Amino acid sequence: MALLPILKYPDPRLKEPALPVTKFDAELEKLVEDMAETMYAAPGIGLAANQVGVLLRLFIIDIASEDEPSDLKVFVNPEIVELTGTQVYEEGCLSFPGASEEIKRAAKVRVRAQDQKGNPFELVADGLLAVAIQHENDHINGVLMIDKVNPLKRRKISRQVHDAQVRAGDAI
Ligand code: NI
């Protein structure tokens, strides 16, 4: 397993829509393992393949809290087939270190996807899992949390990311 570098906003690669996964092989399983290790180390609750520079329609989510056993969910070639209701949740993103903003999304989602072996499944989710699925599904379409908010909030997120980078000493 290996930790993968996470692309940070405004890296233009985050804006590129990802391509369908066609090969379910050992390489894909290795990618999922490395992404999981990277997400847990960050730590984060979701990670899309294009956040680690791999342009594939694939994301992982684990919303289990620290005192619960891990519950890794792998979504390959996901398709959100139903969105109902609305909810507002304060979201963060591993590509936007230091930033958080309230974002309005559907309360409930129905998603069809495949696991890393290619087995199809369907899942209905609400609450935080529904938020995470919509957030990660945006990633693989090249859509970022900053694209979901008004210009004022966009500037705030941009400033939060900038300030965090200054604190980390890797940018000015
Ligand atoms: Ni994100």
CSV table of N, CA and C and ligand atoms in Angstrom, one decimal:
chain,number,residue,atom,x,y,z
A,1,MET,N,0.8,-1.2,0.0
A,1,MET,CA,0.0,0.0,0.0
A,1,MET,C,0.9,1.2,0.0
A,2,ALA,N,0.3,2.3,-0.5
A,2,ALA,CA,1.1,3.5,-0.6
A,2,ALA,C,0.2,4.7,-0.4
A,3,LEU,N,0.8,5.8,0.2
A,3,LEU,CA,0.1,7.0,0.4
A,3,LEU,C,0.2,7.8,-1.0
A,4,LEU,N,-0.9,8.3,-1.5
A,4,LEU,CA,-0.9,9.0,-2.7
A,4,LEU,C,-1.0,10.5,-2.5
A,5,PRO,N,-0.3,11.4,-3.2
A,5,PRO,CA,-0.4,12.8,-3.1
A,5,PRO,C,-1.8,13.3,-3.5
A,6,ILE,N,-2.5,14.1,-2.7
A,6,ILE,CA,-3.8,14.6,-3.0
A,6,ILE,C,-3.7,16.0,-3.7
A,7,LEU,N,-4.3,16.1,-4.8
A,7,LEU,CA,-4.3,17.3,-5.6
A,7,LEU,C,-5.1,18.4,-4.8
A,8,LYS,N,-4.5,19.6,-4.7
A,8,LYS,CA,-5.2,20.7,-4.0
A,8,LYS,C,-5.7,21.7,-5.0
A,9,TYR,N,-6.9,22.3,-4.6
A,9,TYR,CA,-7.4,23.4,-5.4
A,9,TYR,C,-6.3,24.5,-5.4
A,10,PRO,N,-6.1,25.2,-6.5
A,10,PRO,CA,-6.8,25.2,-7.8
A,10,PRO,C,-6.1,24.3,-8.8
A,11,ASP,N,-5.6,23.2,-8.5
A,11,ASP,CA,-5.0,22.3,-9.5
A,11,ASP,C,-6.0,22.1,-10.7
A,12,PRO,N,-5.7,22.4,-11.9
A,12,PRO,CA,-6.7,22.3,-13.0
A,12,PRO,C,-7.1,20.9,-13.3
A,13,ARG,N,-6.3,19.9,-12.8
A,13,ARG,CA,-6.7,18.5,-13.0
A,13,ARG,C,-8.0,18.1,-12.3
A,14,LEU,N,-8.3,18.9,-11.2
A,14,LEU,CA,-9.5,18.6,-10.4
A,14,LEU,C,-10.8,19.0,-11.2
A,15,LYS,N,-10.6,19.7,-12.3
A,15,LYS,CA,-11.8,20.2,-13.1
A,15,LYS,C,-12.1,19.3,-14.2
A,16,GLU,N,-11.3,18.2,-14.4
A,16,GLU,CA,-11.5,17.4,-15.6
A,16,GLU,C,-12.4,16.2,-15.2
A,17,PRO,N,-13.5,16.0,-16.0
A,17,PRO,CA,-14.4,14.9,-15.8
A,17,PRO,C,-13.6,13.6,-16.0
A,18,ALA,N,-13.9,12.6,-15.1
A,18,ALA,CA,-13.2,11.3,-15.2
A,18,ALA,C,-13.9,10.4,-16.2
A,19,LEU,N,-13.2,9.4,-16.5
A,19,LEU,CA,-13.6,8.4,-17.6
A,19,LEU,C,-14.1,7.1,-16.9
A,20,PRO,N,-15.0,6.4,-17.5
A,20,PRO,CA,-15.5,5.1,-17.0
A,20,PRO,C,-14.4,4.1,-16.8
A,21,VAL,N,-14.5,3.3,-15.7
A,21,VAL,CA,-13.6,2.2,-15.5
A,21,VAL,C,-14.1,1.0,-16.4
A,22,THR,N,-13.1,0.5,-17.1
A,22,THR,CA,-13.5,-0.7,-18.0
A,22,THR,C,-12.7,-1.9,-17.6
A,23,LYS,N,-11.6,-1.8,-16.8
A,23,LYS,CA,-10.9,-3.0,-16.4
A,23,LYS,C,-10.9,-3.2,-14.9
A,24,PHE,N,-11.5,-4.3,-14.5
A,24,PHE,CA,-11.5,-4.6,-13.1
A,24,PHE,C,-10.4,-5.6,-12.8
A,25,ASP,N,-9.2,-5.1,-12.5
A,25,ASP,CA,-8.1,-6.0,-12.4
A,25,ASP,C,-7.3,-5.7,-11.1
A,26,ALA,N,-6.2,-6.3,-11.0
A,26,ALA,CA,-5.4,-6.1,-9.8
A,26,ALA,C,-4.9,-4.7,-9.6
A,27,GLU,N,-4.7,-4.0,-10.7
A,27,GLU,CA,-4.3,-2.6,-10.7
A,27,GLU,C,-5.4,-1.7,-10.1
A,28,LEU,N,-6.6,-2.0,-10.4
A,28,LEU,CA,-7.8,-1.3,-9.9
A,28,LEU,C,-7.9,-1.5,-8.3
A,29,GLU,N,-7.7,-2.8,-8.0
A,29,GLU,CA,-7.8,-3.1,-6.5
A,29,GLU,C,-6.7,-2.4,-5.7
A,30,LYS,N,-5.5,-2.4,-6.4
A,30,LYS,CA,-4.4,-1.7,-5.7
A,30,LYS,C,-4.7,-0.2,-5.6
A,31,LEU,N,-5.3,0.4,-6.6
A,31,LEU,CA,-5.6,1.8,-6.5
A,31,LEU,C,-6.6,2.1,-5.4
A,32,VAL,N,-7.6,1.2,-5.3
A,32,VAL,CA,-8.6,1.3,-4.2
A,32,VAL,C,-7.9,1.2,-2.8
A,33,GLU,N,-7.0,0.3,-2.7
A,33,GLU,CA,-6.3,0.1,-1.4
A,33,GLU,C,-5.5,1.4,-1.1
A,34,ASP,N,-4.8,1.9,-2.1
A,34,ASP,CA,-3.9,3.1,-1.9
A,34,ASP,C,-4.8,4.3,-1.6
A,35,MET,N,-6.0,4.4,-2.2
A,35,MET,CA,-6.9,5.5,-2.0
A,35,MET,C,-7.4,5.4,-0.6
A,36,ALA,N,-7.7,4.2,-0.1
A,36,ALA,CA,-8.3,4.0,1.3
A,36,ALA,C,-7.2,4.4,2.3
A,37,GLU,N,-6.0,4.0,2.1
A,37,GLU,CA,-4.9,4.3,3.0
A,37,GLU,C,-4.7,5.9,3.0
A,38,THR,N,-4.8,6.5,1.9
A,38,THR,CA,-4.6,7.9,1.8
A,38,THR,C,-5.7,8.7,2.5
A,39,MET,N,-6.9,8.2,2.3
A,39,MET,CA,-8.1,8.9,2.9
A,39,MET,C,-8.0,8.7,4.4
A,40,TYR,N,-7.7,7.5,4.9
A,40,TYR,CA,-7.7,7.4,6.4
A,40,TYR,C,-6.6,8.2,7.0
A,41,ALA,N,-5.4,8.3,6.3
A,41,ALA,CA,-4.3,9.0,6.8
A,41,ALA,C,-4.5,10.5,6.8
A,42,ALA,N,-5.4,11.0,5.9
A,42,ALA,CA,-5.5,12.5,5.8
A,42,ALA,C,-5.9,13.2,7.0
A,43,PRO,N,-6.9,12.9,7.9
A,43,PRO,CA,-8.0,11.9,7.6
A,43,PRO,C,-9.1,12.6,6.9
A,44,GLY,N,-9.9,11.7,6.1
A,44,GLY,CA,-11.1,12.2,5.4
A,44,GLY,C,-12.1,11.1,5.4
A,45,ILE,N,-13.3,11.5,4.9
A,45,ILE,CA,-14.4,10.5,4.9
A,45,ILE,C,-14.8,10.1,3.5
A,46,GLY,N,-14.1,10.8,2.5
A,46,GLY,CA,-14.3,10.5,1.1
A,46,GLY,C,-13.2,10.9,0.2
A,47,LEU,N,-13.0,10.2,-0.9
A,47,LEU,CA,-11.9,10.5,-1.8
A,47,LEU,C,-12.2,10.0,-3.2
A,48,ALA,N,-12.1,10.9,-4.2
A,48,ALA,CA,-12.3,10.5,-5.5
A,48,ALA,C,-11.0,10.3,-6.2
A,49,ALA,N,-11.0,9.4,-7.2
A,49,ALA,CA,-9.8,9.0,-7.9
A,49,ALA,C,-9.1,10.2,-8.6
A,50,ASN,N,-9.9,11.1,-9.1
A,50,ASN,CA,-9.2,12.2,-9.8
A,50,ASN,C,-8.6,13.2,-8.7
A,51,GLN,N,-8.9,13.1,-7.5
A,51,GLN,CA,-8.2,13.9,-6.4
A,51,GLN,C,-6.8,13.4,-6.2
A,52,VAL,N,-6.5,12.1,-6.7
A,52,VAL,CA,-5.1,11.6,-6.6
A,52,VAL,C,-4.6,11.5,-8.0
A,53,GLY,N,-5.1,12.2,-9.0
A,53,GLY,CA,-4.6,12.3,-10.3
A,53,GLY,C,-4.9,11.2,-11.2
A,54,VAL,N,-5.9,10.3,-10.8
A,54,VAL,CA,-6.3,9.2,-11.7
A,54,VAL,C,-7.7,9.5,-12.2
A,55,LEU,N,-7.7,9.7,-13.6
A,55,LEU,CA,-9.0,10.2,-14.2
A,55,LEU,C,-10.0,9.1,-14.4
A,56,LEU,N,-10.4,8.4,-13.3
A,56,LEU,CA,-11.4,7.3,-13.5
A,56,LEU,C,-12.6,7.6,-12.6
A,57,ARG,N,-13.8,7.1,-13.1
A,57,ARG,CA,-15.0,7.3,-12.3
A,57,ARG,C,-15.1,6.3,-11.2
A,58,LEU,N,-14.5,6.7,-10.1
A,58,LEU,CA,-14.3,5.9,-8.9
A,58,LEU,C,-14.1,6.8,-7.7
A,59,PHE,N,-14.9,6.5,-6.6
A,59,PHE,CA,-14.6,7.1,-5.3
A,59,PHE,C,-14.9,6.2,-4.2
A,60,ILE,N,-14.3,6.5,-3.1
A,60,ILE,CA,-14.5,5.7,-1.8
A,60,ILE,C,-15.1,6.6,-0.7
A,61,ILE,N,-15.8,6.0,0.2
A,61,ILE,CA,-16.4,6.8,1.3
A,61,ILE,C,-16.3,5.9,2.5
A,62,ASP,N,-16.0,6.4,3.7
A,62,ASP,CA,-16.2,5.7,5.0
A,62,ASP,C,-16.6,6.8,6.0
A,63,ILE,N,-17.9,6.7,6.4
A,63,ILE,CA,-18.4,7.7,7.3
A,63,ILE,C,-18.4,7.2,8.8
A,64,ALA,N,-17.9,6.0,9.0
A,64,ALA,CA,-17.9,5.5,10.3
A,64,ALA,C,-17.1,6.4,11.3
A,65,SER,N,-17.6,6.6,12.5
A,65,SER,CA,-16.8,7.5,13.4
A,65,SER,C,-15.7,6.7,14.0
A,66,GLU,N,-14.8,7.4,14.7
A,66,GLU,CA,-13.5,6.8,15.2
A,66,GLU,C,-13.8,5.6,16.1
A,67,ASP,N,-14.9,5.6,16.9
A,67,ASP,CA,-15.1,4.4,17.8
A,67,ASP,C,-15.9,3.3,17.1
A,68,GLU,N,-16.2,3.4,15.8
A,68,GLU,CA,-16.9,2.4,15.1
A,68,GLU,C,-15.9,1.6,14.2
A,69,PRO,N,-16.2,0.4,13.9
A,69,PRO,CA,-15.4,-0.3,12.9
A,69,PRO,C,-15.5,0.4,11.5
A,70,SER,N,-14.4,0.3,10.8
A,70,SER,CA,-14.4,1.0,9.5
A,70,SER,C,-15.4,0.3,8.5
A,71,ASP,N,-15.9,1.2,7.7
A,71,ASP,CA,-17.0,0.7,6.8
A,71,ASP,C,-16.8,1.3,5.4
A,72,LEU,N,-15.8,0.8,4.7
A,72,LEU,CA,-15.3,1.4,3.4
A,72,LEU,C,-16.3,1.0,2.3
A,73,LYS,N,-16.8,2.0,1.7
A,73,LYS,CA,-17.7,1.8,0.5
A,73,LYS,C,-17.0,2.3,-0.8
A,74,VAL,N,-17.0,1.4,-1.7
A,74,VAL,CA,-16.3,1.7,-3.0
A,74,VAL,C,-17.4,1.8,-4.1
A,75,PHE,N,-17.3,2.9,-4.8
A,75,PHE,CA,-18.2,3.2,-5.9
A,75,PHE,C,-17.5,3.4,-7.2
A,76,VAL,N,-17.7,2.4,-8.1
A,76,VAL,CA,-17.0,2.4,-9.4
A,76,VAL,C,-18.1,2.7,-10.5
A,77,ASN,N,-17.9,3.6,-11.4
A,77,ASN,CA,-18.9,3.9,-12.4
A,77,ASN,C,-20.2,4.3,-11.8
A,78,PRO,N,-20.3,5.1,-10.8
A,78,PRO,CA,-21.5,5.4,-10.1
A,78,PRO,C,-22.5,6.2,-10.9
A,79,GLU,N,-23.8,6.0,-10.7
A,79,GLU,CA,-24.8,6.8,-11.3
A,79,GLU,C,-25.8,7.1,-10.3
A,80,ILE,N,-26.1,8.4,-10.0
A,80,ILE,CA,-27.1,8.8,-9.1
A,80,ILE,C,-28.4,8.8,-9.9
A,81,VAL,N,-29.3,7.9,-9.5
A,81,VAL,CA,-30.6,7.7,-10.3
A,81,VAL,C,-31.8,8.4,-9.7
A,82,GLU,N,-31.6,8.9,-8.4
A,82,GLU,CA,-32.8,9.5,-7.8
A,82,GLU,C,-32.2,10.5,-6.7
A,83,LEU,N,-32.8,11.7,-6.7
A,83,LEU,CA,-32.4,12.7,-5.6
A,83,LEU,C,-33.7,13.2,-5.0
A,84,THR,N,-33.9,13.2,-3.7
A,84,THR,CA,-35.1,13.7,-3.1
A,84,THR,C,-34.8,14.6,-1.9
A,85,GLY,N,-35.7,15.6,-1.7
A,85,GLY,CA,-35.6,16.4,-0.5
A,85,GLY,C,-34.3,17.3,-0.6
A,86,THR,N,-34.1,18.1,0.5
A,86,THR,CA,-32.9,18.9,0.6
A,86,THR,C,-32.4,18.9,2.0
A,87,GLN,N,-31.1,19.1,2.1
A,87,GLN,CA,-30.4,19.2,3.4
A,87,GLN,C,-29.2,20.1,3.2
A,88,VAL,N,-28.8,20.8,4.3
A,88,VAL,CA,-27.7,21.7,4.3
A,88,VAL,C,-26.7,21.1,5.2
A,89,TYR,N,-25.4,20.9,4.8
A,89,TYR,CA,-24.4,20.3,5.6
A,89,TYR,C,-23.1,21.1,5.4
A,90,GLU,N,-22.4,21.3,6.5
A,90,GLU,CA,-21.1,22.0,6.4
A,90,GLU,C,-20.0,21.1,5.9
A,91,GLU,N,-19.6,21.2,4.7
A,91,GLU,CA,-18.7,20.3,4.1
A,91,GLU,C,-17.3,20.8,4.1
A,92,GLY,N,-16.4,19.8,4.1
A,92,GLY,CA,-15.0,20.1,3.8
A,92,GLY,C,-14.6,19.2,2.7
A,93,CYS,N,-13.3,19.3,2.3
A,93,CYS,CA,-12.8,18.6,1.2
A,93,CYS,C,-11.3,18.5,1.3
A,94,LEU,N,-10.8,17.3,1.0
A,94,LEU,CA,-9.3,17.1,1.1
A,94,LEU,C,-8.5,17.9,0.1
A,95,SER,N,-9.2,18.4,-0.9
A,95,SER,CA,-8.6,19.2,-1.9
A,95,SER,C,-8.7,20.7,-1.6
A,96,PHE,N,-9.4,21.0,-0.5
A,96,PHE,CA,-9.6,22.3,0.0
A,96,PHE,C,-9.2,22.4,1.5
A,97,PRO,N,-7.9,22.1,1.8
A,97,PRO,CA,-7.5,22.0,3.2
A,97,PRO,C,-7.8,23.4,3.9
A,98,GLY,N,-8.4,23.3,5.1
A,98,GLY,CA,-8.7,24.5,5.9
A,98,GLY,C,-10.0,25.1,5.6
A,99,ALA,N,-10.7,24.7,4.6
A,99,ALA,CA,-12.0,25.3,4.2
A,99,ALA,C,-13.1,24.5,4.6
A,100,SER,N,-14.2,25.2,4.9
A,100,SER,CA,-15.5,24.5,5.1
A,100,SER,C,-16.6,25.5,4.8
A,101,GLU,N,-17.7,24.9,4.3
A,101,GLU,CA,-18.8,25.8,3.9
A,101,GLU,C,-20.1,25.0,3.9
A,102,GLU,N,-21.2,25.7,4.2
A,102,GLU,CA,-22.5,25.0,4.2
A,102,GLU,C,-22.9,24.9,2.7
A,103,ILE,N,-23.3,23.7,2.3
A,103,ILE,CA,-23.7,23.4,1.0
A,103,ILE,C,-25.1,22.7,1.0
A,104,LYS,N,-26.0,23.2,0.1
A,104,LYS,CA,-27.3,22.6,0.0
A,104,LYS,C,-27.3,21.5,-1.0
A,105,ARG,N,-27.8,20.3,-0.6
A,105,ARG,CA,-27.8,19.1,-1.5
A,105,ARG,C,-29.1,18.4,-1.2
A,106,ALA,N,-29.3,17.3,-2.0
A,106,ALA,CA,-30.5,16.4,-1.8
A,106,ALA,C,-30.4,15.7,-0.4
A,107,ALA,N,-31.5,15.5,0.2
A,107,ALA,CA,-31.5,14.8,1.5
A,107,ALA,C,-31.3,13.3,1.3
A,108,LYS,N,-31.7,12.8,0.2
A,108,LYS,CA,-31.7,11.3,0.0
A,108,LYS,C,-31.3,11.0,-1.4
A,109,VAL,N,-30.4,10.0,-1.6
A,109,VAL,CA,-30.0,9.6,-3.0
A,109,VAL,C,-30.1,8.1,-3.2
A,110,ARG,N,-30.4,7.8,-4.4
A,110,ARG,CA,-30.3,6.4,-4.8
A,110,ARG,C,-29.2,6.3,-5.8
A,111,VAL,N,-28.3,5.5,-5.6
A,111,VAL,CA,-27.1,5.4,-6.5
A,111,VAL,C,-26.9,3.9,-6.9
A,112,ARG,N,-26.5,3.8,-8.2
A,112,ARG,CA,-26.2,2.5,-8.7
A,112,ARG,C,-24.7,2.6,-9.1
A,113,ALA,N,-23.9,1.5,-8.7
A,113,ALA,CA,-22.5,1.5,-9.0
A,113,ALA,C,-22.0,0.1,-9.0
A,114,GLN,N,-20.7,0.0,-9.2
A,114,GLN,CA,-20.1,-1.4,-9.1
A,114,GLN,C,-19.0,-1.3,-8.0
A,115,ASP,N,-18.7,-2.5,-7.4
A,115,ASP,CA,-17.6,-2.5,-6.5
A,115,ASP,C,-16.3,-2.7,-7.3
A,116,GLN,N,-15.2,-2.8,-6.5
A,116,GLN,CA,-13.9,-2.9,-7.2
A,116,GLN,C,-13.7,-4.2,-8.0
A,117,LYS,N,-14.6,-5.1,-7.8
A,117,LYS,CA,-14.6,-6.4,-8.6
A,117,LYS,C,-15.5,-6.4,-9.8
A,118,GLY,N,-16.3,-5.3,-9.9
A,118,GLY,CA,-17.2,-5.1,-11.0
A,118,GLY,C,-18.6,-5.6,-10.7
A,119,ASN,N,-18.9,-6.0,-9.4
A,119,ASN,CA,-20.2,-6.4,-9.0
A,119,ASN,C,-21.1,-5.2,-8.9
A,120,PRO,N,-22.3,-5.2,-9.6
A,120,PRO,CA,-23.2,-4.1,-9.5
A,120,PRO,C,-24.0,-4.1,-8.2
A,121,PHE,N,-24.2,-2.9,-7.7
A,121,PHE,CA,-25.1,-2.8,-6.5
A,121,PHE,C,-25.9,-1.5,-6.5
A,122,GLU,N,-26.9,-1.4,-5.7
A,122,GLU,CA,-27.7,-0.2,-5.6
A,122,GLU,C,-27.8,0.1,-4.2
A,123,LEU,N,-27.8,1.4,-3.9
A,123,LEU,CA,-27.8,1.9,-2.5
A,123,LEU,C,-28.6,3.1,-2.3
A,124,VAL,N,-29.4,3.1,-1.3
A,124,VAL,CA,-30.2,4.3,-0.9
A,124,VAL,C,-29.6,4.9,0.3
A,125,ALA,N,-29.3,6.2,0.3
A,125,ALA,CA,-28.6,6.8,1.4
A,125,ALA,C,-29.2,8.1,1.8
A,126,ASP,N,-29.2,8.5,3.1
A,126,ASP,CA,-29.6,9.8,3.5
A,126,ASP,C,-28.5,10.3,4.5
A,127,GLY,N,-28.8,11.5,5.1
A,127,GLY,CA,-27.8,12.1,6.0
A,127,GLY,C,-26.4,12.3,5.4
A,128,LEU,N,-25.4,12.1,6.3
A,128,LEU,CA,-24.0,12.3,5.9
A,128,LEU,C,-23.6,11.5,4.7
A,129,LEU,N,-24.1,10.2,4.6
A,129,LEU,CA,-23.7,9.4,3.5
A,129,LEU,C,-24.2,9.9,2.2
A,130,ALA,N,-25.4,10.5,2.2
A,130,ALA,CA,-26.0,11.1,1.0
A,130,ALA,C,-25.2,12.3,0.6
A,131,VAL,N,-24.7,13.1,1.6
A,131,VAL,CA,-23.9,14.3,1.3
A,131,VAL,C,-22.6,13.8,0.6
A,132,ALA,N,-22.0,12.8,1.3
A,132,ALA,CA,-20.7,12.4,0.8
A,132,ALA,C,-20.8,11.8,-0.6
A,133,ILE,N,-21.8,11.0,-0.9
A,133,ILE,CA,-22.0,10.5,-2.3
A,133,ILE,C,-22.1,11.6,-3.3
A,134,GLN,N,-22.9,12.6,-3.0
A,134,GLN,CA,-23.1,13.7,-3.9
A,134,GLN,C,-21.8,14.5,-4.1
A,135,HIS,N,-21.1,14.7,-3.0
A,135,HIS,CA,-19.8,15.5,-3.0
A,135,HIS,C,-18.8,14.7,-3.9
A,136,GLU,N,-18.7,13.4,-3.7
A,136,GLU,CA,-17.7,12.6,-4.4
A,136,GLU,C,-18.1,12.5,-5.9
A,137,ASN,N,-19.4,12.3,-6.1
A,137,ASN,CA,-19.9,12.2,-7.5
A,137,ASN,C,-19.6,13.5,-8.3
A,138,ASP,N,-19.7,14.6,-7.6
A,138,ASP,CA,-19.3,15.9,-8.2
A,138,ASP,C,-17.9,15.8,-8.7
A,139,HIS,N,-17.0,15.3,-7.8
A,139,HIS,CA,-15.6,15.3,-8.1
A,139,HIS,C,-15.3,14.6,-9.4
A,140,ILE,N,-15.9,13.4,-9.6
A,140,ILE,CA,-15.6,12.7,-10.8
A,140,ILE,C,-16.2,13.4,-12.1
A,141,ASN,N,-17.1,14.3,-11.8
A,141,ASN,CA,-17.6,15.1,-13.0
A,141,ASN,C,-16.8,16.5,-13.1
A,142,GLY,N,-15.8,16.6,-12.3
A,142,GLY,CA,-15.0,17.8,-12.4
A,142,GLY,C,-15.6,19.0,-11.6
A,143,VAL,N,-16.6,18.7,-10.8
A,143,VAL,CA,-17.3,19.8,-10.0
A,143,VAL,C,-16.8,19.8,-8.6
A,144,LEU,N,-16.5,21.0,-8.1
A,144,LEU,CA,-15.9,21.1,-6.7
A,144,LEU,C,-16.8,21.9,-5.8
A,145,MET,N,-16.6,21.8,-4.5
A,145,MET,CA,-17.5,22.4,-3.5
A,145,MET,C,-17.6,23.9,-3.8
A,146,ILE,N,-16.5,24.5,-4.3
A,146,ILE,CA,-16.5,25.9,-4.6
A,146,ILE,C,-17.4,26.3,-5.7
A,147,ASP,N,-17.7,25.3,-6.6
A,147,ASP,CA,-18.6,25.6,-7.7
A,147,ASP,C,-20.1,25.5,-7.2
A,148,LYS,N,-20.3,25.1,-6.0
A,148,LYS,CA,-21.7,24.9,-5.5
A,148,LYS,C,-22.2,26.1,-4.7
A,149,VAL,N,-21.4,27.1,-4.5
A,149,VAL,CA,-21.8,28.2,-3.6
A,149,VAL,C,-21.7,29.6,-4.4
A,150,ASN,N,-22.3,30.6,-3.7
A,150,ASN,CA,-22.3,31.9,-4.3
A,150,ASN,C,-20.9,32.6,-4.3
A,151,PRO,N,-20.8,33.7,-5.1
A,151,PRO,CA,-19.4,34.3,-5.2
A,151,PRO,C,-18.8,34.7,-3.8
A,152,LEU,N,-19.7,35.2,-2.9
A,152,LEU,CA,-19.1,35.6,-1.6
A,152,LEU,C,-18.5,34.4,-0.9
A,153,LYS,N,-19.2,33.3,-0.8
A,153,LYS,CA,-18.7,32.1,-0.2
A,153,LYS,C,-17.5,31.5,-1.0
A,154,ARG,N,-17.5,31.7,-2.3
A,154,ARG,CA,-16.4,31.3,-3.1
A,154,ARG,C,-15.1,32.0,-2.7
A,155,ARG,N,-15.2,33.3,-2.5
A,155,ARG,CA,-14.0,34.1,-2.0
A,155,ARG,C,-13.6,33.6,-0.7
A,156,LYS,N,-14.6,33.3,0.2
A,156,LYS,CA,-14.2,32.9,1.6
A,156,LYS,C,-13.5,31.5,1.5
A,157,ILE,N,-13.9,30.6,0.7
A,157,ILE,CA,-13.3,29.3,0.6
A,157,ILE,C,-11.9,29.5,0.1
A,158,SER,N,-11.7,30.3,-0.9
A,158,SER,CA,-10.5,30.6,-1.6
A,158,SER,C,-9.5,31.1,-0.5
A,159,ARG,N,-10.0,32.0,0.3
A,159,ARG,CA,-9.1,32.7,1.3
A,159,ARG,C,-8.8,31.6,2.4
A,160,GLN,N,-9.7,30.8,2.8
A,160,GLN,CA,-9.4,29.7,3.8
A,160,GLN,C,-8.3,28.8,3.3
A,161,VAL,N,-8.4,28.4,2.0
A,161,VAL,CA,-7.4,27.5,1.5
A,161,VAL,C,-6.0,28.2,1.5
A,162,HIS,N,-6.0,29.5,1.0
A,162,HIS,CA,-4.8,30.2,1.0
A,162,HIS,C,-4.2,30.4,2.4
A,163,ASP,N,-5.0,30.7,3.4
A,163,ASP,CA,-4.5,30.9,4.7
A,163,ASP,C,-3.9,29.6,5.3
A,164,ALA,N,-4.6,28.5,5.0
A,164,ALA,CA,-4.1,27.2,5.4
A,164,ALA,C,-2.7,26.8,4.8
A,165,GLN,N,-2.6,27.2,3.5
A,165,GLN,CA,-1.3,26.9,2.8
A,165,GLN,C,-0.2,27.8,3.4
A,166,VAL,N,-0.6,29.1,3.8
A,166,VAL,CA,0.4,29.9,4.4
A,166,VAL,C,0.9,29.4,5.7
A,167,ARG,N,-0.1,28.9,6.5
A,167,ARG,CA,0.2,28.3,7.8
A,167,ARG,C,1.1,27.1,7.6
A,168,ALA,N,0.8,26.3,6.6
A,168,ALA,CA,1.6,25.1,6.3
A,168,ALA,C,3.0,25.4,5.7
A,169,GLY,N,3.1,26.7,5.3
A,169,GLY,CA,4.4,27.1,4.8
A,169,GLY,C,4.8,26.7,3.4
A,170,ASP,N,3.7,26.2,2.6
A,170,ASP,CA,4.0,25.7,1.3
A,170,ASP,C,3.5,26.6,0.2
A,171,ALA,N,3.1,27.8,0.6
A,171,ALA,CA,2.6,28.8,-0.4
A,171,ALA,C,2.6,30.2,0.2
A,172,ILE,N,2.5,31.2,-0.6
A,172,ILE,CA,2.3,32.5,0.0
A,172,ILE,C,1.0,33.2,-0.7
B,1,NI,NI,-13.8,16.6,-1.9
